[in-house]
Tab-separated table of C-alpha atoms and ligand atoms in Angstrom:
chain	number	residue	atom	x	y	z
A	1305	UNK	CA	-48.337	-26.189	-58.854
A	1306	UNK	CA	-47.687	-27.084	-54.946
A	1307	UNK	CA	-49.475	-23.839	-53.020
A	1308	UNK	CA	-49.757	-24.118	-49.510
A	1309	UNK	CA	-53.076	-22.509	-48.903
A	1310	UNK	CA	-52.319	-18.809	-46.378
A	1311	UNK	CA	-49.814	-19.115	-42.749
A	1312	UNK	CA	-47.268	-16.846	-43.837
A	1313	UNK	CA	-48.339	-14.471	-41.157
A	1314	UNK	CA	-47.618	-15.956	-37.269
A	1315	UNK	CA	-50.686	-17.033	-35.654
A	1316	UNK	CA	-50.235	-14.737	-33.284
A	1317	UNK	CA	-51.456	-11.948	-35.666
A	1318	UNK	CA	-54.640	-13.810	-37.481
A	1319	UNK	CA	-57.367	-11.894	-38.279
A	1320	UNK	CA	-60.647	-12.252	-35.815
A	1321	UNK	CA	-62.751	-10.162	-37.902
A	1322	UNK	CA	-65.585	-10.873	-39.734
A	1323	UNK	CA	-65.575	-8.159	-42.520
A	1324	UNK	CA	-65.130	-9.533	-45.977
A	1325	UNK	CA	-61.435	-8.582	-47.158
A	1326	UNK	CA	-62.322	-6.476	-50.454
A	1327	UNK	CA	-58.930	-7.200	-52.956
A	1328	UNK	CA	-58.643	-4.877	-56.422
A	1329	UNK	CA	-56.684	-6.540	-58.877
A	1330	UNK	CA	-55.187	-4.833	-62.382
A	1331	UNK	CA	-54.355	-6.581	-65.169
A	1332	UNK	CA	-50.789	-5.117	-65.663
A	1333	UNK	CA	-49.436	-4.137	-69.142
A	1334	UNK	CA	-52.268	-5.656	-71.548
A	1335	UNK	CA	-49.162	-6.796	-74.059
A	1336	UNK	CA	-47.937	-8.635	-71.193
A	1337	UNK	CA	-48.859	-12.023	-69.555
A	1338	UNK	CA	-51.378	-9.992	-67.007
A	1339	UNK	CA	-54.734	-10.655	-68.632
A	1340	UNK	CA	-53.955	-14.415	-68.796
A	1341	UNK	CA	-52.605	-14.937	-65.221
A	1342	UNK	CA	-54.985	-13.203	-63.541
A	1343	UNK	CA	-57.983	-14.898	-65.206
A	1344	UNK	CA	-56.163	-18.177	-64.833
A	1345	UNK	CA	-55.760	-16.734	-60.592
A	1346	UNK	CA	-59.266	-16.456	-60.604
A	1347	UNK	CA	-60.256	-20.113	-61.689
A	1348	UNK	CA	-57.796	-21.750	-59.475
A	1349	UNK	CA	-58.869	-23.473	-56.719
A	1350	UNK	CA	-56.901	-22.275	-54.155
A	1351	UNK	CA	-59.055	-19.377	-54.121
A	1352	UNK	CA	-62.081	-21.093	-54.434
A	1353	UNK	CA	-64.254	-20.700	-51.148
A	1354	UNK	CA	-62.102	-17.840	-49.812
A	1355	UNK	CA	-64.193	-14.902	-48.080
A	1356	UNK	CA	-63.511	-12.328	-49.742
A	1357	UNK	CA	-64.950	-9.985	-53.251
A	1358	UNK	CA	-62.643	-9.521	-56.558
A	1359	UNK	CA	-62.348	-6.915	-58.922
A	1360	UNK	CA	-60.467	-6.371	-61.898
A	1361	UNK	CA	-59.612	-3.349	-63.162
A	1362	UNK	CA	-58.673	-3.303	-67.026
A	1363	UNK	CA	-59.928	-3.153	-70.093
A	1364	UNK	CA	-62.800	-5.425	-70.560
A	1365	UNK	CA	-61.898	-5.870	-74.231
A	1366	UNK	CA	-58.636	-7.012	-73.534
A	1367	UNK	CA	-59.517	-9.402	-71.161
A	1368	UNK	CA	-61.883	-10.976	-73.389
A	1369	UNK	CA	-59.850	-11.187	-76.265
A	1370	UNK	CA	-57.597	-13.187	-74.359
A	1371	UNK	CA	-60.317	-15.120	-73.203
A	1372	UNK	CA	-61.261	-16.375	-76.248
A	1373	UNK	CA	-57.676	-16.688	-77.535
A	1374	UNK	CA	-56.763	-19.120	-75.121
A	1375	UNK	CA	-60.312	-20.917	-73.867
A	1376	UNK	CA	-59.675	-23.931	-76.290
A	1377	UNK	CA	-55.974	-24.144	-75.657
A	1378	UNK	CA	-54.811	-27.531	-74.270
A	1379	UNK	CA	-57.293	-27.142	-71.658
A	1380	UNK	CA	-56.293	-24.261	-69.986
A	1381	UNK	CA	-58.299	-22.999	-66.751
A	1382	UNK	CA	-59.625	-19.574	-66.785
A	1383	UNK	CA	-61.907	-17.474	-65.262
A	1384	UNK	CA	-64.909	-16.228	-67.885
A	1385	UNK	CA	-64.732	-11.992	-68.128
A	1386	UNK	CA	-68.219	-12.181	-68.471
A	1387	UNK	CA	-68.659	-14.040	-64.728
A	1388	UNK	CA	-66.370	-11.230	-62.540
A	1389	UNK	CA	-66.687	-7.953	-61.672
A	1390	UNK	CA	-64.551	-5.667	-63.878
A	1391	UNK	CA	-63.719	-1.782	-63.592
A	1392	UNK	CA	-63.946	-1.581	-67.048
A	1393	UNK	CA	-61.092	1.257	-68.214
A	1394	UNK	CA	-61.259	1.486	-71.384
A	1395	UNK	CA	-58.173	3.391	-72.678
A	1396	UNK	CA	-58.737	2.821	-76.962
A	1397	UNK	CA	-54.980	2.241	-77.482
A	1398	UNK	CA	-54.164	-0.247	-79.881
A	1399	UNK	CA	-52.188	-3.214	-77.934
A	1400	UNK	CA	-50.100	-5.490	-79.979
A	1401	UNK	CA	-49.311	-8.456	-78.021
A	1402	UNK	CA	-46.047	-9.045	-76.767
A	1403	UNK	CA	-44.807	-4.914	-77.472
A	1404	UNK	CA	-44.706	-2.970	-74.428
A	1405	UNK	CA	-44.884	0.984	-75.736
A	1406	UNK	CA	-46.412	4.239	-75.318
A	1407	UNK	CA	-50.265	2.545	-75.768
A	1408	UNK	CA	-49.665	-0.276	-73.629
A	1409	UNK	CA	-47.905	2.014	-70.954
A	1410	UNK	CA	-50.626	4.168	-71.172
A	1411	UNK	CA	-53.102	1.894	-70.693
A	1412	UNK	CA	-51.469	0.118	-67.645
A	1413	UNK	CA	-51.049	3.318	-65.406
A	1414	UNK	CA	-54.561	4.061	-65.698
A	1415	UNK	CA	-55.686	0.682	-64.516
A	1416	UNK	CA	-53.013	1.192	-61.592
A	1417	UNK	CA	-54.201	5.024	-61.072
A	1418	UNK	CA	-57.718	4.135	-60.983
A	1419	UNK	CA	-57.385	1.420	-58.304
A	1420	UNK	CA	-55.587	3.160	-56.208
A	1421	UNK	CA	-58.054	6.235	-56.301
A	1422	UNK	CA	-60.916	3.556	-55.275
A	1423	UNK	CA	-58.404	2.159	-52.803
A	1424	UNK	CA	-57.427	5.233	-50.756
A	1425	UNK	CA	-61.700	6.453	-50.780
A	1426	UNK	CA	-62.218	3.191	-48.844
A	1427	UNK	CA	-63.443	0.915	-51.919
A	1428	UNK	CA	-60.628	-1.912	-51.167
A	1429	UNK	CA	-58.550	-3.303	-49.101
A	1430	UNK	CA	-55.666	-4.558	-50.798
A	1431	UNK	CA	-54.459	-3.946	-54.450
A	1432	UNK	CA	-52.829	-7.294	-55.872
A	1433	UNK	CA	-50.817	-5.588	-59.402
A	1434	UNK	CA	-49.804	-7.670	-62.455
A	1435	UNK	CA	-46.914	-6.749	-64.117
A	1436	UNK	CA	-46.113	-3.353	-65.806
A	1437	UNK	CA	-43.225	-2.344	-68.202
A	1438	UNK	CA	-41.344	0.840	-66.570
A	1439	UNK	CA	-40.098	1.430	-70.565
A	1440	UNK	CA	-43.310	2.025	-71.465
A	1441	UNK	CA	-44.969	3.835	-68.924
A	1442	UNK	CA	-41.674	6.198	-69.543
A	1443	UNK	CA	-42.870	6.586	-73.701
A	1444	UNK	CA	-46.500	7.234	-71.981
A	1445	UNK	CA	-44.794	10.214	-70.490
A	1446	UNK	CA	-44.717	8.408	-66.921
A	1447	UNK	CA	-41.695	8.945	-65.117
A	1448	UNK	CA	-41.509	6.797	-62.154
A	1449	UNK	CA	-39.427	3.374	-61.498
A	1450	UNK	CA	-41.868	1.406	-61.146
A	1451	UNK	CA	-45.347	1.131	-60.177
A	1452	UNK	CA	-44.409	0.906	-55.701
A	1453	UNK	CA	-43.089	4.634	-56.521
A	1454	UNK	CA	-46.681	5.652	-57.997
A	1455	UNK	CA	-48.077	3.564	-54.879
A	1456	UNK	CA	-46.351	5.315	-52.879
A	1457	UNK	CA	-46.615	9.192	-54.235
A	1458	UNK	CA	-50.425	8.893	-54.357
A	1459	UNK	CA	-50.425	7.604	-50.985
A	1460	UNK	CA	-48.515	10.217	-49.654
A	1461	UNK	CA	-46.069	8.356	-47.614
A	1462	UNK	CA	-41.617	8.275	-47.533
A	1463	UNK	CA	-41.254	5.671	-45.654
A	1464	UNK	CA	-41.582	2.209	-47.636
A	1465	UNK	CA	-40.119	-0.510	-48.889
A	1466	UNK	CA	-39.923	-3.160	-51.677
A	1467	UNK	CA	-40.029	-7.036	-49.816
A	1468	UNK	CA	-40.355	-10.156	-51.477
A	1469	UNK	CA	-41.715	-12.846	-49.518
A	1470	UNK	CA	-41.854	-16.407	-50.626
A	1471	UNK	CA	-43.156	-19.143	-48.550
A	1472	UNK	CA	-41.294	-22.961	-49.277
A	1473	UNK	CA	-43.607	-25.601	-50.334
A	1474	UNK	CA	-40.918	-27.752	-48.957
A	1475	UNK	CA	-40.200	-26.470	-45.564
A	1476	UNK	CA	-42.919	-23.878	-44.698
A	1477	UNK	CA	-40.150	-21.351	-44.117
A	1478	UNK	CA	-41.309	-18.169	-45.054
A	1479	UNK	CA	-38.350	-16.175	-47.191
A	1480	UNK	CA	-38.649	-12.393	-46.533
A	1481	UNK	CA	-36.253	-10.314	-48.482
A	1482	UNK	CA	-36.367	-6.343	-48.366
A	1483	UNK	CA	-34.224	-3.886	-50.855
A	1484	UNK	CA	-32.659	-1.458	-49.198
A	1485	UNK	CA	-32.182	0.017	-52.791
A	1486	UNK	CA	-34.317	-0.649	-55.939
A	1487	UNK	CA	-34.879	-0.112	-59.184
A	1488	UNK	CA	-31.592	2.547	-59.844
A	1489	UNK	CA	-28.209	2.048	-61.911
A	1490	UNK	CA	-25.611	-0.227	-60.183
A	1491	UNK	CA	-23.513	3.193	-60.414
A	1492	UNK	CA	-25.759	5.004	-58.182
A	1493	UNK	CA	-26.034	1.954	-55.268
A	1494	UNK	CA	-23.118	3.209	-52.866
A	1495	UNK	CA	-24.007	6.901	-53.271
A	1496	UNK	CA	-27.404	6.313	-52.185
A	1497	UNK	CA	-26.722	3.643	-49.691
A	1498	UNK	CA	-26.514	5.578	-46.505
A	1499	UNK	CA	-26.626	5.221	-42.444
A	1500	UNK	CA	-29.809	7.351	-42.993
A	1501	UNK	CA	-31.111	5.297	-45.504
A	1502	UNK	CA	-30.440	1.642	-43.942
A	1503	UNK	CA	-31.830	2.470	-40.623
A	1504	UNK	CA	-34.858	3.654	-42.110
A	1505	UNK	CA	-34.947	0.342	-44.036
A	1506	UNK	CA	-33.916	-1.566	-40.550
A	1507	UNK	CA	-36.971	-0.050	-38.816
A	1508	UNK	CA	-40.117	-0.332	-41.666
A	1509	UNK	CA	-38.600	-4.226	-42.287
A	1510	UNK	CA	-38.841	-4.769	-38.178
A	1511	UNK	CA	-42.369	-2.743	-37.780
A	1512	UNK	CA	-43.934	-4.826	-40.746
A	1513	UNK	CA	-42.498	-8.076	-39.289
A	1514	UNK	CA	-44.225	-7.309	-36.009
A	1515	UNK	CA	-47.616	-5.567	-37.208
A	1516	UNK	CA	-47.701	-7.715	-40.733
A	1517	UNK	CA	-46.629	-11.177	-40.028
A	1518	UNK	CA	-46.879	-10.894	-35.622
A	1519	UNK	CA	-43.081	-11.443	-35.402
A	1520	UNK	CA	-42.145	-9.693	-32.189
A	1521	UNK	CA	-38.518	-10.840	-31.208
A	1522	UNK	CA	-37.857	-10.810	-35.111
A	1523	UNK	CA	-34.150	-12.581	-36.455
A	1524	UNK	CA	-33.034	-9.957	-39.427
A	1525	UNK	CA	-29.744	-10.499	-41.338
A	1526	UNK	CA	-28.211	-7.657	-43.109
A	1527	UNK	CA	-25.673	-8.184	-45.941
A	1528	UNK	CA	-22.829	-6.420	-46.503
A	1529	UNK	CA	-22.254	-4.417	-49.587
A	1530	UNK	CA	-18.409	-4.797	-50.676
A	1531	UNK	CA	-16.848	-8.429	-51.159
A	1532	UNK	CA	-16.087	-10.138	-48.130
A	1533	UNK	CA	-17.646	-7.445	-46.452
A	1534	UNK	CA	-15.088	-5.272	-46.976
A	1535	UNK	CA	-12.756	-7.229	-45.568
A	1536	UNK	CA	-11.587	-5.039	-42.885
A	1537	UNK	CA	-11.315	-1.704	-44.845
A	1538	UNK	CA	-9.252	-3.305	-47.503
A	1539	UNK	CA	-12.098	-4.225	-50.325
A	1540	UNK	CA	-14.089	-0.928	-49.260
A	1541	UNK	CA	-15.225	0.949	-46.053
A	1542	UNK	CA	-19.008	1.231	-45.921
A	1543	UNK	CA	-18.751	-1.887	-43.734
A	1544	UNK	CA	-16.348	-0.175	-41.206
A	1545	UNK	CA	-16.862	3.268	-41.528
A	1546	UNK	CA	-20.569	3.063	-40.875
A	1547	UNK	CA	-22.768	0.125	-41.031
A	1548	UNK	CA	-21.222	-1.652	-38.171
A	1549	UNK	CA	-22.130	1.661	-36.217
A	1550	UNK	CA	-25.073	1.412	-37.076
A	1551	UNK	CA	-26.034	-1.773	-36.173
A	1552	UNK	CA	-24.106	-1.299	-32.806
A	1553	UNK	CA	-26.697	1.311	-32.228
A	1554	UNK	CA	-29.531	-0.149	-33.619
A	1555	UNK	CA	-29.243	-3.158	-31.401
A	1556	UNK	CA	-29.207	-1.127	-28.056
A	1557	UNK	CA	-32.419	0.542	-29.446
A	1558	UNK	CA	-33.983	-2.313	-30.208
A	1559	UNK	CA	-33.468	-5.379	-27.916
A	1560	UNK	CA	-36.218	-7.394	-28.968
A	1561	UNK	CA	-34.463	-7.373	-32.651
A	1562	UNK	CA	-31.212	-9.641	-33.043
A	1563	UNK	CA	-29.586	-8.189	-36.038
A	1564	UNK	CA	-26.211	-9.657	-37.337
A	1565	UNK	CA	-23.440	-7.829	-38.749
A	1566	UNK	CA	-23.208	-7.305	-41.883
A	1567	UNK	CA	-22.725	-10.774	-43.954
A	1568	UNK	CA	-20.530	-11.092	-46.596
A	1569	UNK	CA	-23.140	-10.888	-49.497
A	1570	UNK	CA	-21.759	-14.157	-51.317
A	1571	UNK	CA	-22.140	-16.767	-48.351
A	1572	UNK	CA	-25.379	-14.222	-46.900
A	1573	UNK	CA	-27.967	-16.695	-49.247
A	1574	UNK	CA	-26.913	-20.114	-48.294
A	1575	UNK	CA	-28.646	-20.826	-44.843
A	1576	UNK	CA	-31.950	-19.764	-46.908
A	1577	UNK	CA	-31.323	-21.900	-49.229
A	1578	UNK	CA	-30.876	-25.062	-46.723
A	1579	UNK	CA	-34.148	-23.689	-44.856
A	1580	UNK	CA	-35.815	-23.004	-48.398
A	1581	UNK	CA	-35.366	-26.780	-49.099
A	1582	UNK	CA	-34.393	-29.151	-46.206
A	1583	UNK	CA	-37.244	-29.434	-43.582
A	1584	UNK	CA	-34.286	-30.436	-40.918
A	1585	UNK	CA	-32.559	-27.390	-41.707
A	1586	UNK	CA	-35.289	-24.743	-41.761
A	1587	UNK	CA	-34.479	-23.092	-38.430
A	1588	UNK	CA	-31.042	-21.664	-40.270
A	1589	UNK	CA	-33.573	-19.223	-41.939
A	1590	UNK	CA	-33.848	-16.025	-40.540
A	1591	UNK	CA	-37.354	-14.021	-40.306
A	1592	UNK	CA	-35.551	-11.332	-42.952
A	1593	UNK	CA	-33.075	-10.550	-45.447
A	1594	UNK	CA	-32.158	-6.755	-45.839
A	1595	UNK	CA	-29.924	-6.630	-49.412
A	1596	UNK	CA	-28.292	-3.819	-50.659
A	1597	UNK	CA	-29.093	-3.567	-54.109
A	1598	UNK	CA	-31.888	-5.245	-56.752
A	1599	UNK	CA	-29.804	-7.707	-57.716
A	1600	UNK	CA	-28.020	-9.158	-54.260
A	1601	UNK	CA	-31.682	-9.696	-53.273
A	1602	UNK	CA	-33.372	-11.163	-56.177
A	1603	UNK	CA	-30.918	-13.331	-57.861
A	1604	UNK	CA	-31.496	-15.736	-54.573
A	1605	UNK	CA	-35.077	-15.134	-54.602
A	1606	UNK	CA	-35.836	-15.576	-57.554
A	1607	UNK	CA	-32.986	-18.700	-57.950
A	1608	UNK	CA	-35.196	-20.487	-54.740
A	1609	UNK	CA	-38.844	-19.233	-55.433
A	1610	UNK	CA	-39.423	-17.457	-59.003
A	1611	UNK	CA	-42.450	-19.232	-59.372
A	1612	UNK	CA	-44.045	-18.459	-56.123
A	1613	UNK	CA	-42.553	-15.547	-54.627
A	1614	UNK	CA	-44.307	-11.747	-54.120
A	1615	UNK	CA	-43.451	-8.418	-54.390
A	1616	UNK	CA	-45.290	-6.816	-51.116
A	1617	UNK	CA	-44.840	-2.869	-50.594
A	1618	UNK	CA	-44.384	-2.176	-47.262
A	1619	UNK	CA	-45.353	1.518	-45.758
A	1620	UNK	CA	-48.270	2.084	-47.425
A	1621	UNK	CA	-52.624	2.664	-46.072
A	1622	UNK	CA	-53.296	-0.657	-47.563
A	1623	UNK	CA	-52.258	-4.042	-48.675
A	1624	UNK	CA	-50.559	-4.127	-52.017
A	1625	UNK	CA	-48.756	-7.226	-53.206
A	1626	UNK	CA	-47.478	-8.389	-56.942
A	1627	UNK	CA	-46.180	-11.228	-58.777
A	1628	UNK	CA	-41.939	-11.609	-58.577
A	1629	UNK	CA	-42.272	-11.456	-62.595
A	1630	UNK	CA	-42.425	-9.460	-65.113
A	1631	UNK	CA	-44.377	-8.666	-68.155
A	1632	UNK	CA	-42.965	-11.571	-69.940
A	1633	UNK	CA	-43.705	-10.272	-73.376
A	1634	UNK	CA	-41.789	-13.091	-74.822
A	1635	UNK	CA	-44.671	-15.663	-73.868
A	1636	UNK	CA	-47.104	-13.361	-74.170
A	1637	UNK	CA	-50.915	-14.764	-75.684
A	1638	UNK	CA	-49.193	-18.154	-75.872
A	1639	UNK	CA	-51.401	-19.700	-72.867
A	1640	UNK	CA	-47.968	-20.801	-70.535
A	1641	UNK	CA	-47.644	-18.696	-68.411
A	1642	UNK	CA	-47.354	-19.811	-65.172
A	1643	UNK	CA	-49.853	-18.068	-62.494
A	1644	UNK	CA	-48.339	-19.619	-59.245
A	1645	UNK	CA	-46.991	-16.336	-58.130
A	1646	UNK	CA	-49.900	-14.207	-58.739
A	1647	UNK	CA	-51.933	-17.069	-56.900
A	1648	UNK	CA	-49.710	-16.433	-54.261
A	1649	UNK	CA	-49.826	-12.907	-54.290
A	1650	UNK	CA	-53.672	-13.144	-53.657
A	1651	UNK	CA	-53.357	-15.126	-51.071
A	1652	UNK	CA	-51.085	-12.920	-49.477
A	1653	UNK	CA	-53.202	-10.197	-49.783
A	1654	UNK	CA	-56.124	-11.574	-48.768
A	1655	UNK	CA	-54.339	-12.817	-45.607
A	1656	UNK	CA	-52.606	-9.327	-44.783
A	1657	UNK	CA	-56.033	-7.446	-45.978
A	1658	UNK	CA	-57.725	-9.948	-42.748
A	1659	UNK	CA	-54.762	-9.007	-40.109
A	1660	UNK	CA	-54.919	-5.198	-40.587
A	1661	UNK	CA	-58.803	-5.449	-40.360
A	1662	UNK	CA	-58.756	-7.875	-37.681
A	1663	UNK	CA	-56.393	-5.045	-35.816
A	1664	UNK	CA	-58.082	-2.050	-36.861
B	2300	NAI	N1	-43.878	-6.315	-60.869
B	2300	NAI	C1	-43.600	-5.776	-62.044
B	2300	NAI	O1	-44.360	-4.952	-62.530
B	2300	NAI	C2	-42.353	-6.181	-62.779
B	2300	NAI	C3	-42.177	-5.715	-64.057
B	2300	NAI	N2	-41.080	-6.066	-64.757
B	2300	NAI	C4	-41.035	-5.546	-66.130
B	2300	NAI	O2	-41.216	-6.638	-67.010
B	2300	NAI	C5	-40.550	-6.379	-68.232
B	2300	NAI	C6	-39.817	-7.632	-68.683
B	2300	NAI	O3	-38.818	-7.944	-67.723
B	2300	NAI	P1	-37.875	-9.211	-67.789
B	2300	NAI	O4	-36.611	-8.827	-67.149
B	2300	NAI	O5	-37.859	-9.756	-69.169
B	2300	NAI	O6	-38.520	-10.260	-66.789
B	2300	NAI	P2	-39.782	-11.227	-66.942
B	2300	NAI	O7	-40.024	-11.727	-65.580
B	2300	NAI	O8	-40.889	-10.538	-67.639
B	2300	NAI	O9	-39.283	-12.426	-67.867
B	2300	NAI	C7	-38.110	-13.181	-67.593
B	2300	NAI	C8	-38.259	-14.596	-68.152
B	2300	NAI	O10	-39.157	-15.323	-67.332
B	2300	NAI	C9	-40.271	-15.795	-68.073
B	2300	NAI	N3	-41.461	-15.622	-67.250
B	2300	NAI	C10	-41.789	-14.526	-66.514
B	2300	NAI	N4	-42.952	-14.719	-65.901
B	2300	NAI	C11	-43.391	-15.929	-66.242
B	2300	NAI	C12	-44.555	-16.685	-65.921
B	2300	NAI	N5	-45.521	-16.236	-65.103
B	2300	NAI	N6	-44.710	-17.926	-66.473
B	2300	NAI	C13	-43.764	-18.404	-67.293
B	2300	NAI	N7	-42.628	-17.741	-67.617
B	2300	NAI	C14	-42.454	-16.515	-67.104
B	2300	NAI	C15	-40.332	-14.935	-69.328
B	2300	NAI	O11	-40.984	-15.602	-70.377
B	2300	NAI	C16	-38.862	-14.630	-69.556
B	2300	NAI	O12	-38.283	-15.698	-70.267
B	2300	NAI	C17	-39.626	-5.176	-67.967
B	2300	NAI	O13	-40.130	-4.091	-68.689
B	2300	NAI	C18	-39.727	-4.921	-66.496
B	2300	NAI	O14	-39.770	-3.540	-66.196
B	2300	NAI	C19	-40.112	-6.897	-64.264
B	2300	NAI	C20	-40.232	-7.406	-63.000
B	2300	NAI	C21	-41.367	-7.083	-62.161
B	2301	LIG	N1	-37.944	-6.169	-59.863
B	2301	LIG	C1	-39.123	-5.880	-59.150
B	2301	LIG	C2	-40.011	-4.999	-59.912
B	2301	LIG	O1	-39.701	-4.617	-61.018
B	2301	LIG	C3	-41.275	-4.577	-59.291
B	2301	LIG	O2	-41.544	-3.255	-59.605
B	2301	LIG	P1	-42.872	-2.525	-59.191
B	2301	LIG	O3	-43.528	-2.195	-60.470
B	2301	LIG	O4	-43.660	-3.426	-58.327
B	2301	LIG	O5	-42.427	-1.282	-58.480
């Protein structure tokens, strides 16, 4: 594991206060990977020495039966349940490791409800999430697409946005990559794609880039959302019709933003991928990707940076940030699961917790 230790905000936008970033953690679905990655997070070095307090919220039991599953296994690094401050929630569903269902869906919203509650009454300043199963918070009669749309509905707010944000342990470039669409059918994308829609998405990506990360004259690519772009009309019309408009008139508005027009979506991911990798070719990055769909963003994300990348939801009161993973219920109680992106997503947090109280 190669983790460059904070910097993916500008320097312009560090935090000068003193107060003691406060980060709530939850352990995901507990027949998942989430009880092993975050108590491996929380023995890692990395965050070792950082100023700020921890707490998990999950079921105690959970955590230490995975804790003493895996404490002799090859070797592995974990924080002990009995040394760190847990909200314990205990649920008394049965988990069976590696089956996401109604119990384990269950189980997993309440740790996410319950940190949010302490979250919005001032308890904490970011919420880093391990990963849920959207299957089976559906059989526990939760009907959202995923756990940024609960985020979001208790905080009370419209206007947000899913962006992944991976910094390169080869180039420092940092890869920012919002959806403009999310976690709907691939039937439903060009009905809900809309002028309305990607301005809104235009505006939250450029206000985060300035107030998150202190990016002020920010570079933003958009992609376009028919092959070739459309090709002038001929492969579809979105392009022409309306998102050229758009970005027209988004440009006047905003002068201090250089948007391009819309790329075609297949060559839109290979300048990232030379400034991902090649130090002498990291200035062909842009500051941010806007994608259409699920799918046009993360296949390159998660192609250059699975294993460090992090879902950040933009929009909201207060930090929240998440692995690029999922529940992983294959590997599950196994002891390899990787913990490089959770790592990063508490450093993220931790660094975008300090800029919003250094500005507040
Ligand atoms: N942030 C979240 O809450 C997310 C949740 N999910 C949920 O996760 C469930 C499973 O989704 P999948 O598509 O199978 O994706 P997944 O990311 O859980 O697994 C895909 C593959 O990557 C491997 N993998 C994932 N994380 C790993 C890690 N930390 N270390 C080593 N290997 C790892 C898995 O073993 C599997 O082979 C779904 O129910 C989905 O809804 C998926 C993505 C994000
Ligand atoms: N593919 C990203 C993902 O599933 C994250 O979902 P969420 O639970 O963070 O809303």
């Amino acid at each position: 594991m190669n983790i460059l230790r904070n910097d993916y905000t500008s320097s312009r936008s560090k935090s000068q206060s003193n107060s003691r970033a406060r980060i709530a953690l939850t352990i995901g679905d507990p027949a998942g990977i989430g009880t092993e990655i975050i108590l491996k997070s929380l023995a890692d070095r990395h965050l070792l020495g950082l100023d700020t307090t921890f707490t998990v919220f999950g079921d105690r039991r959970y955590l230490g039966e995975t804790y003493d599953l895996l404490r002799n296994h090859n070797n592995l690094l974990m924080a002990d349940p009995d040394s760190i401050e847990i909200v314990d929630i205990c649920t008394n569903e049965e988990i069976s490791l590696g089956i996401g269902n109604r119990a384990s869906g269950a189980a997993s919203f309440a740790y996410l409800d319950a940190a949010i509650a302490q979250t919005l009454s001032g308890n904490f300043d970011a919420i880093v999430t391990a990963p849920i199963a959207k299957s089976a918070w559906k059989q526990a009669g939760h009907d959202y697409a995923g756990q940024t749309e609960l985020l979001a509905e208790r905080s009370q707010v419209d206007d947000f946005g899913m962006l992944f944000v991976g910094k390169s342990p080869h180039t420092d470039w940092v890869f920012r990559t919002l959806l403009a669409t999310v976690h709907i059918p691939l039937s439903e994308v060009t009905k809900q794609l809309t002028p309305e829609l990607i301005e809104q998405k235009l505006e939250l990506l450029r206000r985060s880039l300035l107030q998150d990360f202190g990016i002020t004259n920010p570079r933003i690519a958009i992609s376009g959302i028919n092959p070739h772009s459309g090709e002038q009309g001929q492969l579809g019309r979105e392009e022409r019709d309306w998102l050229q408009p758009l970005i027209d008139r988004y440009r006047q508005q905003h002068p201090n933003a250089q948007v391009t027009n819309p790329i075609p979506p297949d060559t839109m991911w290979i300048n990232p991928a030379k400034a991902w990798s090649d130090r002498d070719r990291a200035h062909l990055g842009y500051d941010a990707y806007l994608a259409m769909y699920h799918d046009q963003g993360l296949i390159p994300v998660k192609l250059l940076a699975f294993d460090r990348a992090v879902n950040t939801t933009i929009g909201l009161p207060f930090v929240r940030t998440s692995p690029d993973h999922g529940t992983a219920f294959d590997i599950s109680g196994k002891g390899i699961a990787d913990p490089a992106s959770t790592i990063e997503a508490i450093l993220l947090a931790v660094e975008l917790a300090n800029v919003r109280k250094g500005n507040s």
